[in-house]
Amino acid sequence: MKDKITVSMFGQKRLSREGGIEIVVKELCTRMVQDGCQITCYNRSGHHVSGAEYDRKTEYKGICQKFVPTIERKGLAAVSSSFFAALCSAFGKYDVVHIHAEGPAFFSWLPKIFGKRVVVTIHGIDWKREKWKSGFGSKFIRQGEKNAVKYADEMIVLSKGVQDYFKDMYGRNTRFIPNGVNRPEVRKADLITDKFGLTKDSYILFLGRLVPEKGIRYLIEAFKNVKTNKKLVIAGGSSDTDSFTEELKELAKDDNRIIFTGFVQGQILDELYSNTYIYTLPSDLEGMPLSLLEAMSYGNCCLVSDIPECAEVVEDKALIFKKSDVKSLREKMQDACDHPEKVAKMKKQSADFICEKYNWDDVVEKTIELYRGR
């Protein structure tokens, strides 16, 4: 393969912070362009949760962005955009086609039959997610998983558990390349004080998409029985799950300590991470939880469920409760609120630990080696 690699990338909605895949693609592409790769991202058409000004930016830090036709209906947006992205990738002059997630990997055969080198990153076992548990979406994603196994030259996984799954289920070897994290600038509370009345250490933070598998139901139920004057901040937008968001608000309505901020980014996001007392991720299911890496990079004490994908990340540097167990979660939150010295000890060690363990430059170097077939 020639030195200057040309890469087509799809599976993301667009270069944004809408979800973990979008963050990963943005981090990979910006660094790969600096390393001399030519990158084209095939993004979905349609509206951006951050606002209309983000809808159709065609060039971002040297990355070429192209927008493919997208059927804006639940369940069809990913299918339609992935098909057109695969078609463009197959006919385009690319050395490598890098596909993100199991659903888009359904079309991995298309660039493959046109002689492209195909790399698929599995961000999690998506058919297990609640919104894809049945119907067409579930069948499509399961077949996407099988097609990735069959057609991809290389498969990247983000956790050891998923690596074991592909070995046991399909006898398929995969490459373990977890995500990275940047060391951020810690900010004082300013906008979050004006907007939500939040100050340093006055709240517990959940930040992520409002979807059932993130365990937010348990979090609200547990928090309602914690004796504390701290608030619970639930930051994030819905993902085809407006009815679920309403259900959460209904569950929280009789506790005025619980605040829903909606989708956040930029300075507000930085301030929320920088000033929280503890960050919590009570998920039942994760791929590689980027928000957890980010929260620790700000020097936070984190409280996570004991699923392997979270436990692998934090090792002994965080508080861990039993998955799906409201009582266990409540007890850990209460203990953290009652013992600030424990929280302070966790905070002291988390940033150095996580930034040394997960480095984007290492991720890019290993990924480019796969592109070259090494």
mmCIF file of N, CA and C in Angstrom, residues 214-309:
data_model
loop_
_atom_site.group_PDB
_atom_site.id
_atom_site.type_symbol
_atom_site.label_atom_id
_atom_site.label_comp_id
_atom_site.label_asym_id
_atom_site.label_seq_id
_atom_site.Cartn_x
_atom_site.Cartn_y
_atom_site.Cartn_z
ATOM 1 N N LYS A 214 -28.621 2.627 29.755
ATOM 2 C CA LYS A 214 -27.683 3.411 30.586
ATOM 3 C C LYS A 214 -28.020 3.349 32.075
ATOM 4 N N GLY A 215 -29.159 2.720 32.432
ATOM 5 C CA GLY A 215 -29.485 2.532 33.854
ATOM 6 C C GLY A 215 -29.990 3.778 34.557
ATOM 7 N N ILE A 216 -30.506 4.740 33.801
ATOM 8 C CA ILE A 216 -30.926 6.023 34.413
ATOM 9 C C ILE A 216 -32.164 5.842 35.292
ATOM 10 N N ARG A 217 -33.018 4.877 34.934
ATOM 11 C CA ARG A 217 -34.187 4.578 35.793
ATOM 12 C C ARG A 217 -33.727 4.237 37.206
ATOM 13 N N TYR A 218 -32.760 3.301 37.302
ATOM 14 C CA TYR A 218 -32.264 2.893 38.626
ATOM 15 C C TYR A 218 -31.625 4.072 39.349
ATOM 16 N N LEU A 219 -30.927 4.876 38.574
ATOM 17 C CA LEU A 219 -30.222 6.018 39.159
ATOM 18 C C LEU A 219 -31.206 6.965 39.847
ATOM 19 N N ILE A 220 -32.300 7.285 39.157
ATOM 20 C CA ILE A 220 -33.307 8.189 39.736
ATOM 21 C C ILE A 220 -33.953 7.544 40.962
ATOM 22 N N GLU A 221 -34.324 6.258 40.836
ATOM 23 C CA GLU A 221 -34.952 5.560 41.970
ATOM 24 C C GLU A 221 -34.023 5.522 43.178
ATOM 25 N N ALA A 222 -32.749 5.244 42.940
ATOM 26 C CA ALA A 222 -31.773 5.176 44.040
ATOM 27 C C ALA A 222 -31.561 6.550 44.664
ATOM 28 N N PHE A 223 -31.382 7.570 43.813
ATOM 29 C CA PHE A 223 -31.069 8.915 44.311
ATOM 30 C C PHE A 223 -32.201 9.475 45.165
ATOM 31 N N LYS A 224 -33.443 9.160 44.810
ATOM 32 C CA LYS A 224 -34.585 9.701 45.561
ATOM 33 C C LYS A 224 -34.544 9.310 47.034
ATOM 34 N N ASN A 225 -33.831 8.214 47.342
ATOM 35 C CA ASN A 225 -33.725 7.747 48.736
ATOM 36 C C ASN A 225 -32.366 8.038 49.366
ATOM 37 N N VAL A 226 -31.570 8.872 48.698
ATOM 38 C CA VAL A 226 -30.289 9.292 49.283
ATOM 39 C C VAL A 226 -30.514 10.583 50.070
ATOM 40 N N LYS A 227 -30.046 10.588 51.323
ATOM 41 C CA LYS A 227 -30.208 11.786 52.168
ATOM 42 C C LYS A 227 -29.026 12.720 51.905
ATOM 43 N N THR A 228 -29.270 13.725 51.093
ATOM 44 C CA THR A 228 -28.220 14.691 50.740
ATOM 45 C C THR A 228 -28.861 15.957 50.187
ATOM 46 N N ASN A 229 -28.144 17.067 50.336
ATOM 47 C CA ASN A 229 -28.634 18.301 49.701
ATOM 48 C C ASN A 229 -27.993 18.495 48.322
ATOM 49 N N LYS A 230 -27.193 17.502 47.903
ATOM 50 C CA LYS A 230 -26.621 17.583 46.550
ATOM 51 C C LYS A 230 -27.709 17.289 45.525
ATOM 52 N N LYS A 231 -27.525 17.846 44.326
ATOM 53 C CA LYS A 231 -28.485 17.614 43.255
ATOM 54 C C LYS A 231 -28.018 16.441 42.389
ATOM 55 N N LEU A 232 -28.932 15.906 41.607
ATOM 56 C CA LEU A 232 -28.580 14.914 40.585
ATOM 57 C C LEU A 232 -28.803 15.577 39.232
ATOM 58 N N VAL A 233 -27.725 15.707 38.454
ATOM 59 C CA VAL A 233 -27.810 16.339 37.132
ATOM 60 C C VAL A 233 -27.773 15.243 36.065
ATOM 61 N N ILE A 234 -28.820 15.195 35.250
ATOM 62 C CA ILE A 234 -28.885 14.226 34.151
ATOM 63 C C ILE A 234 -28.729 15.014 32.853
ATOM 64 N N ALA A 235 -27.547 14.902 32.265
ATOM 65 C CA ALA A 235 -27.199 15.709 31.085
ATOM 66 C C ALA A 235 -27.126 14.810 29.862
ATOM 67 N N GLY A 236 -27.861 15.160 28.828
ATOM 68 C CA GLY A 236 -27.817 14.389 27.586
ATOM 69 C C GLY A 236 -29.127 14.500 26.835
ATOM 70 N N GLY A 237 -29.072 14.192 25.546
ATOM 71 C CA GLY A 237 -30.261 14.243 24.695
ATOM 72 C C GLY A 237 -30.805 12.850 24.466
ATOM 73 N N SER A 238 -32.004 12.785 23.901
ATOM 74 C CA SER A 238 -32.604 11.478 23.617
ATOM 75 C C SER A 238 -32.063 10.954 22.289
ATOM 76 N N SER A 239 -32.215 9.654 22.061
ATOM 77 C CA SER A 239 -31.773 9.041 20.812
ATOM 78 C C SER A 239 -32.896 8.115 20.342
ATOM 79 N N ASP A 240 -33.819 8.648 19.541
ATOM 80 C CA ASP A 240 -35.026 7.910 19.136
ATOM 81 C C ASP A 240 -35.828 7.480 20.361
ATOM 82 N N THR A 241 -35.685 8.217 21.472
ATOM 83 C CA THR A 241 -36.277 7.739 22.723
ATOM 84 C C THR A 241 -36.989 8.861 23.475
ATOM 85 N N ASP A 242 -37.721 9.713 22.770
ATOM 86 C CA ASP A 242 -38.409 10.815 23.445
ATOM 87 C C ASP A 242 -39.371 10.317 24.516
ATOM 88 N N SER A 243 -40.044 9.199 24.262
ATOM 89 C CA SER A 243 -41.009 8.671 25.242
ATOM 90 C C SER A 243 -40.272 8.217 26.499
ATOM 91 N N PHE A 244 -39.055 7.690 26.329
ATOM 92 C CA PHE A 244 -38.262 7.267 27.484
ATOM 93 C C PHE A 244 -37.841 8.487 28.316
ATOM 94 N N THR A 245 -37.466 9.569 27.637
ATOM 95 C CA THR A 245 -37.092 10.807 28.341
ATOM 96 C C THR A 245 -38.263 11.306 29.178
ATOM 97 N N GLU A 246 -39.465 11.244 28.606
ATOM 98 C CA GLU A 246 -40.667 11.672 29.349
ATOM 99 C C GLU A 246 -40.905 10.766 30.557
ATOM 100 N N GLU A 247 -40.658 9.479 30.381
ATOM 101 C CA GLU A 247 -40.817 8.524 31.487
ATOM 102 C C GLU A 247 -39.856 8.867 32.632
ATOM 103 N N LEU A 248 -38.615 9.225 32.282
ATOM 104 C CA LEU A 248 -37.628 9.597 33.298
ATOM 105 C C LEU A 248 -38.058 10.858 34.047
ATOM 106 N N LYS A 249 -38.558 11.836 33.300
ATOM 107 C CA LYS A 249 -38.991 13.100 33.933
ATOM 108 C C LYS A 249 -40.184 12.869 34.859
ATOM 109 N N GLU A 250 -41.059 11.971 34.458
ATOM 110 C CA GLU A 250 -42.215 11.607 35.293
ATOM 111 C C GLU A 250 -41.736 10.943 36.591
ATOM 112 N N LEU A 251 -40.743 10.061 36.461
ATOM 113 C CA LEU A 251 -40.174 9.361 37.616
ATOM 114 C C LEU A 251 -39.507 10.341 38.594
ATOM 115 N N ALA A 252 -38.955 11.426 38.042
ATOM 116 C CA ALA A 252 -38.185 12.379 38.850
ATOM 117 C C ALA A 252 -39.004 13.569 39.356
ATOM 118 N N LYS A 253 -40.260 13.661 38.934
ATOM 119 C CA LYS A 253 -41.000 14.931 39.115
ATOM 120 C C LYS A 253 -41.231 15.323 40.574
ATOM 121 N N ASP A 254 -41.263 14.328 41.496
ATOM 122 C CA ASP A 254 -41.529 14.692 42.898
ATOM 123 C C ASP A 254 -40.251 14.923 43.703
ATOM 124 N N ASP A 255 -39.104 15.050 43.024
ATOM 125 C CA ASP A 255 -37.838 15.358 43.706
ATOM 126 C C ASP A 255 -37.196 16.551 43.009
ATOM 127 N N ASN A 256 -37.268 17.709 43.640
ATOM 128 C CA ASN A 256 -36.772 18.935 42.984
ATOM 129 C C ASN A 256 -35.251 19.037 42.980
ATOM 130 N N ARG A 257 -34.562 18.015 43.512
ATOM 131 C CA ARG A 257 -33.088 17.999 43.444
ATOM 132 C C ARG A 257 -32.602 17.481 42.090
ATOM 133 N N ILE A 258 -33.513 16.899 41.295
ATOM 134 C CA ILE A 258 -33.102 16.276 40.028
ATOM 135 C C ILE A 258 -33.285 17.258 38.873
ATOM 136 N N ILE A 259 -32.202 17.496 38.140
ATOM 137 C CA ILE A 259 -32.196 18.481 37.042
ATOM 138 C C ILE A 259 -31.886 17.780 35.716
ATOM 139 N N PHE A 260 -32.704 18.024 34.697
ATOM 140 C CA PHE A 260 -32.423 17.556 33.333
ATOM 141 C C PHE A 260 -31.921 18.755 32.522
ATOM 142 N N THR A 261 -30.728 18.646 31.960
ATOM 143 C CA THR A 261 -30.163 19.792 31.226
ATOM 144 C C THR A 261 -30.423 19.726 29.722
ATOM 145 N N GLY A 262 -30.798 18.534 29.199
ATOM 146 C CA GLY A 262 -30.831 18.347 27.740
ATOM 147 C C GLY A 262 -29.413 18.134 27.219
ATOM 148 N N PHE A 263 -29.268 18.125 25.889
ATOM 149 C CA PHE A 263 -27.959 17.912 25.241
ATOM 150 C C PHE A 263 -27.018 19.064 25.589
ATOM 151 N N VAL A 264 -25.786 18.746 25.975
ATOM 152 C CA VAL A 264 -24.811 19.793 26.326
ATOM 153 C C VAL A 264 -23.519 19.589 25.542
ATOM 154 N N GLN A 265 -22.824 20.695 25.310
ATOM 155 C CA GLN A 265 -21.516 20.643 24.643
ATOM 156 C C GLN A 265 -20.740 21.906 25.003
ATOM 157 N N GLY A 266 -19.494 21.985 24.535
ATOM 158 C CA GLY A 266 -18.694 23.205 24.730
ATOM 159 C C GLY A 266 -18.420 23.504 26.196
ATOM 160 N N GLN A 267 -18.495 24.782 26.549
ATOM 161 C CA GLN A 267 -18.109 25.222 27.892
ATOM 162 C C GLN A 267 -18.986 24.615 28.990
ATOM 163 N N ILE A 268 -20.283 24.485 28.722
ATOM 164 C CA ILE A 268 -21.177 23.908 29.747
ATOM 165 C C ILE A 268 -20.777 22.469 30.050
ATOM 166 N N LEU A 269 -20.473 21.709 29.015
ATOM 167 C CA LEU A 269 -20.018 20.326 29.185
ATOM 168 C C LEU A 269 -18.745 20.298 30.033
ATOM 169 N N ASP A 270 -17.767 21.132 29.678
ATOM 170 C CA ASP A 270 -16.502 21.191 30.437
ATOM 171 C C ASP A 270 -16.753 21.532 31.906
ATOM 172 N N GLU A 271 -17.619 22.508 32.136
ATOM 173 C CA GLU A 271 -17.899 22.938 33.519
ATOM 174 C C GLU A 271 -18.612 21.845 34.313
ATOM 175 N N LEU A 272 -19.529 21.130 33.671
ATOM 176 C CA LEU A 272 -20.233 20.036 34.364
ATOM 177 C C LEU A 272 -19.244 18.959 34.805
ATOM 178 N N TYR A 273 -18.353 18.556 33.897
ATOM 179 C CA TYR A 273 -17.329 17.563 34.245
ATOM 180 C C TYR A 273 -16.376 18.104 35.325
ATOM 181 N N SER A 274 -16.029 19.365 35.226
ATOM 182 C CA SER A 274 -14.990 19.945 36.092
ATOM 183 C C SER A 274 -15.432 20.123 37.543
ATOM 184 N N ASN A 275 -16.728 20.250 37.780
ATOM 185 C CA ASN A 275 -17.192 20.658 39.106
ATOM 186 C C ASN A 275 -18.087 19.656 39.828
ATOM 187 N N THR A 276 -18.272 18.486 39.225
ATOM 188 C CA THR A 276 -19.157 17.509 39.864
ATOM 189 C C THR A 276 -18.514 16.885 41.107
ATOM 190 N N TYR A 277 -19.350 16.490 42.040
ATOM 191 C CA TYR A 277 -18.870 15.808 43.257
ATOM 192 C C TYR A 277 -18.476 14.376 42.901
ATOM 193 N N ILE A 278 -19.400 13.641 42.277
ATOM 194 C CA ILE A 278 -19.041 12.363 41.671
ATOM 195 C C ILE A 278 -19.732 12.265 40.306
ATOM 196 N N TYR A 279 -19.132 11.472 39.425
ATOM 197 C CA TYR A 279 -19.744 11.167 38.131
ATOM 198 C C TYR A 279 -20.233 9.725 38.206
ATOM 199 N N THR A 280 -21.444 9.462 37.709
ATOM 200 C CA THR A 280 -21.950 8.090 37.765
ATOM 201 C C THR A 280 -22.374 7.574 36.394
ATOM 202 N N LEU A 281 -22.038 6.314 36.146
ATOM 203 C CA LEU A 281 -22.449 5.644 34.909
ATOM 204 C C LEU A 281 -23.034 4.288 35.316
ATOM 205 N N PRO A 282 -24.372 4.225 35.507
ATOM 206 C CA PRO A 282 -24.990 3.002 36.034
ATOM 207 C C PRO A 282 -25.420 2.003 34.967
ATOM 208 N N SER A 283 -24.712 1.946 33.848
ATOM 209 C CA SER A 283 -25.153 1.194 32.664
ATOM 210 C C SER A 283 -25.293 -0.310 32.883
ATOM 211 N N ASP A 284 -26.281 -0.892 32.167
ATOM 212 C CA ASP A 284 -26.416 -2.344 32.051
ATOM 213 C C ASP A 284 -25.587 -2.856 30.882
ATOM 214 N N LEU A 285 -25.332 -1.978 29.916
ATOM 215 C CA LEU A 285 -24.687 -2.383 28.667
ATOM 216 C C LEU A 285 -23.841 -1.224 28.141
ATOM 217 N N GLU A 286 -22.596 -1.509 27.785
ATOM 218 C CA GLU A 286 -21.714 -0.490 27.216
ATOM 219 C C GLU A 286 -20.845 -1.146 26.152
ATOM 220 N N GLY A 287 -20.298 -0.325 25.258
ATOM 221 C CA GLY A 287 -19.255 -0.796 24.366
ATOM 222 C C GLY A 287 -17.933 -0.452 25.031
ATOM 223 N N MET A 288 -17.525 0.803 24.835
ATOM 224 C CA MET A 288 -16.355 1.348 25.538
ATOM 225 C C MET A 288 -16.792 2.724 25.996
ATOM 226 N N PRO A 289 -17.084 2.907 27.288
ATOM 227 C CA PRO A 289 -17.745 4.135 27.750
ATOM 228 C C PRO A 289 -16.841 5.376 27.728
ATOM 229 N N LEU A 290 -16.922 6.119 26.632
ATOM 230 C CA LEU A 290 -16.075 7.313 26.481
ATOM 231 C C LEU A 290 -16.357 8.362 27.540
ATOM 232 N N SER A 291 -17.633 8.517 27.927
ATOM 233 C CA SER A 291 -17.951 9.539 28.936
ATOM 234 C C SER A 291 -17.260 9.213 30.260
ATOM 235 N N LEU A 292 -17.058 7.939 30.548
ATOM 236 C CA LEU A 292 -16.353 7.532 31.772
ATOM 237 C C LEU A 292 -14.876 7.925 31.690
ATOM 238 N N LEU A 293 -14.262 7.676 30.529
ATOM 239 C CA LEU A 293 -12.870 8.098 30.325
ATOM 240 C C LEU A 293 -12.755 9.612 30.493
ATOM 241 N N GLU A 294 -13.693 10.341 29.876
ATOM 242 C CA GLU A 294 -13.671 11.809 29.964
ATOM 243 C C GLU A 294 -13.836 12.262 31.414
ATOM 244 N N ALA A 295 -14.804 11.675 32.119
ATOM 245 C CA ALA A 295 -15.059 12.081 33.506
ATOM 246 C C ALA A 295 -13.810 11.880 34.370
ATOM 247 N N MET A 296 -13.127 10.749 34.185
ATOM 248 C CA MET A 296 -11.911 10.499 34.976
ATOM 249 C C MET A 296 -10.780 11.437 34.576
ATOM 250 N N SER A 297 -10.739 11.812 33.280
ATOM 251 C CA SER A 297 -9.663 12.706 32.820
ATOM 252 C C SER A 297 -9.759 14.093 33.455
ATOM 253 N N TYR A 298 -10.958 14.456 33.918
ATOM 254 C CA TYR A 298 -11.137 15.734 34.630
ATOM 255 C C TYR A 298 -10.803 15.603 36.118
ATOM 256 N N GLY A 299 -10.371 14.420 36.531
ATOM 257 C CA GLY A 299 -10.020 14.217 37.939
ATOM 258 C C GLY A 299 -11.225 13.964 38.814
ATOM 259 N N ASN A 300 -12.166 13.142 38.328
ATOM 260 C CA ASN A 300 -13.387 12.885 39.092
ATOM 261 C C ASN A 300 -13.371 11.529 39.771
ATOM 262 N N CYS A 301 -14.074 11.472 40.882
ATOM 263 C CA CYS A 301 -14.420 10.204 41.507
ATOM 264 C C CYS A 301 -15.631 9.662 40.745
ATOM 265 N N CYS A 302 -15.537 8.423 40.275
ATOM 266 C CA CYS A 302 -16.621 7.854 39.465
ATOM 267 C C CYS A 302 -17.280 6.681 40.182
ATOM 268 N N LEU A 303 -18.580 6.552 39.954
ATOM 269 C CA LEU A 303 -19.378 5.451 40.501
ATOM 270 C C LEU A 303 -20.001 4.716 39.325
ATOM 271 N N VAL A 304 -19.606 3.447 39.140
ATOM 272 C CA VAL A 304 -20.030 2.721 37.937
ATOM 273 C C VAL A 304 -20.598 1.353 38.299
ATOM 274 N N SER A 305 -21.394 0.810 37.366
ATOM 275 C CA SER A 305 -21.893 -0.554 37.534
ATOM 276 C C SER A 305 -20.746 -1.542 37.308
ATOM 277 N N ASP A 306 -20.942 -2.785 37.779
ATOM 278 C CA ASP A 306 -19.845 -3.760 37.729
ATOM 279 C C ASP A 306 -19.780 -4.538 36.418
ATOM 280 N N ILE A 307 -20.366 -4.000 35.339
ATOM 281 C CA ILE A 307 -20.235 -4.677 34.044
ATOM 282 C C ILE A 307 -18.756 -4.645 33.617
ATOM 283 N N PRO A 308 -18.272 -5.678 32.911
ATOM 284 C CA PRO A 308 -16.836 -5.743 32.569
ATOM 285 C C PRO A 308 -16.338 -4.504 31.829
ATOM 286 N N GLU A 309 -17.179 -3.941 30.945
ATOM 287 C CA GLU A 309 -16.738 -2.794 30.137
ATOM 288 C C GLU A 309 -16.403 -1.576 30.998
#
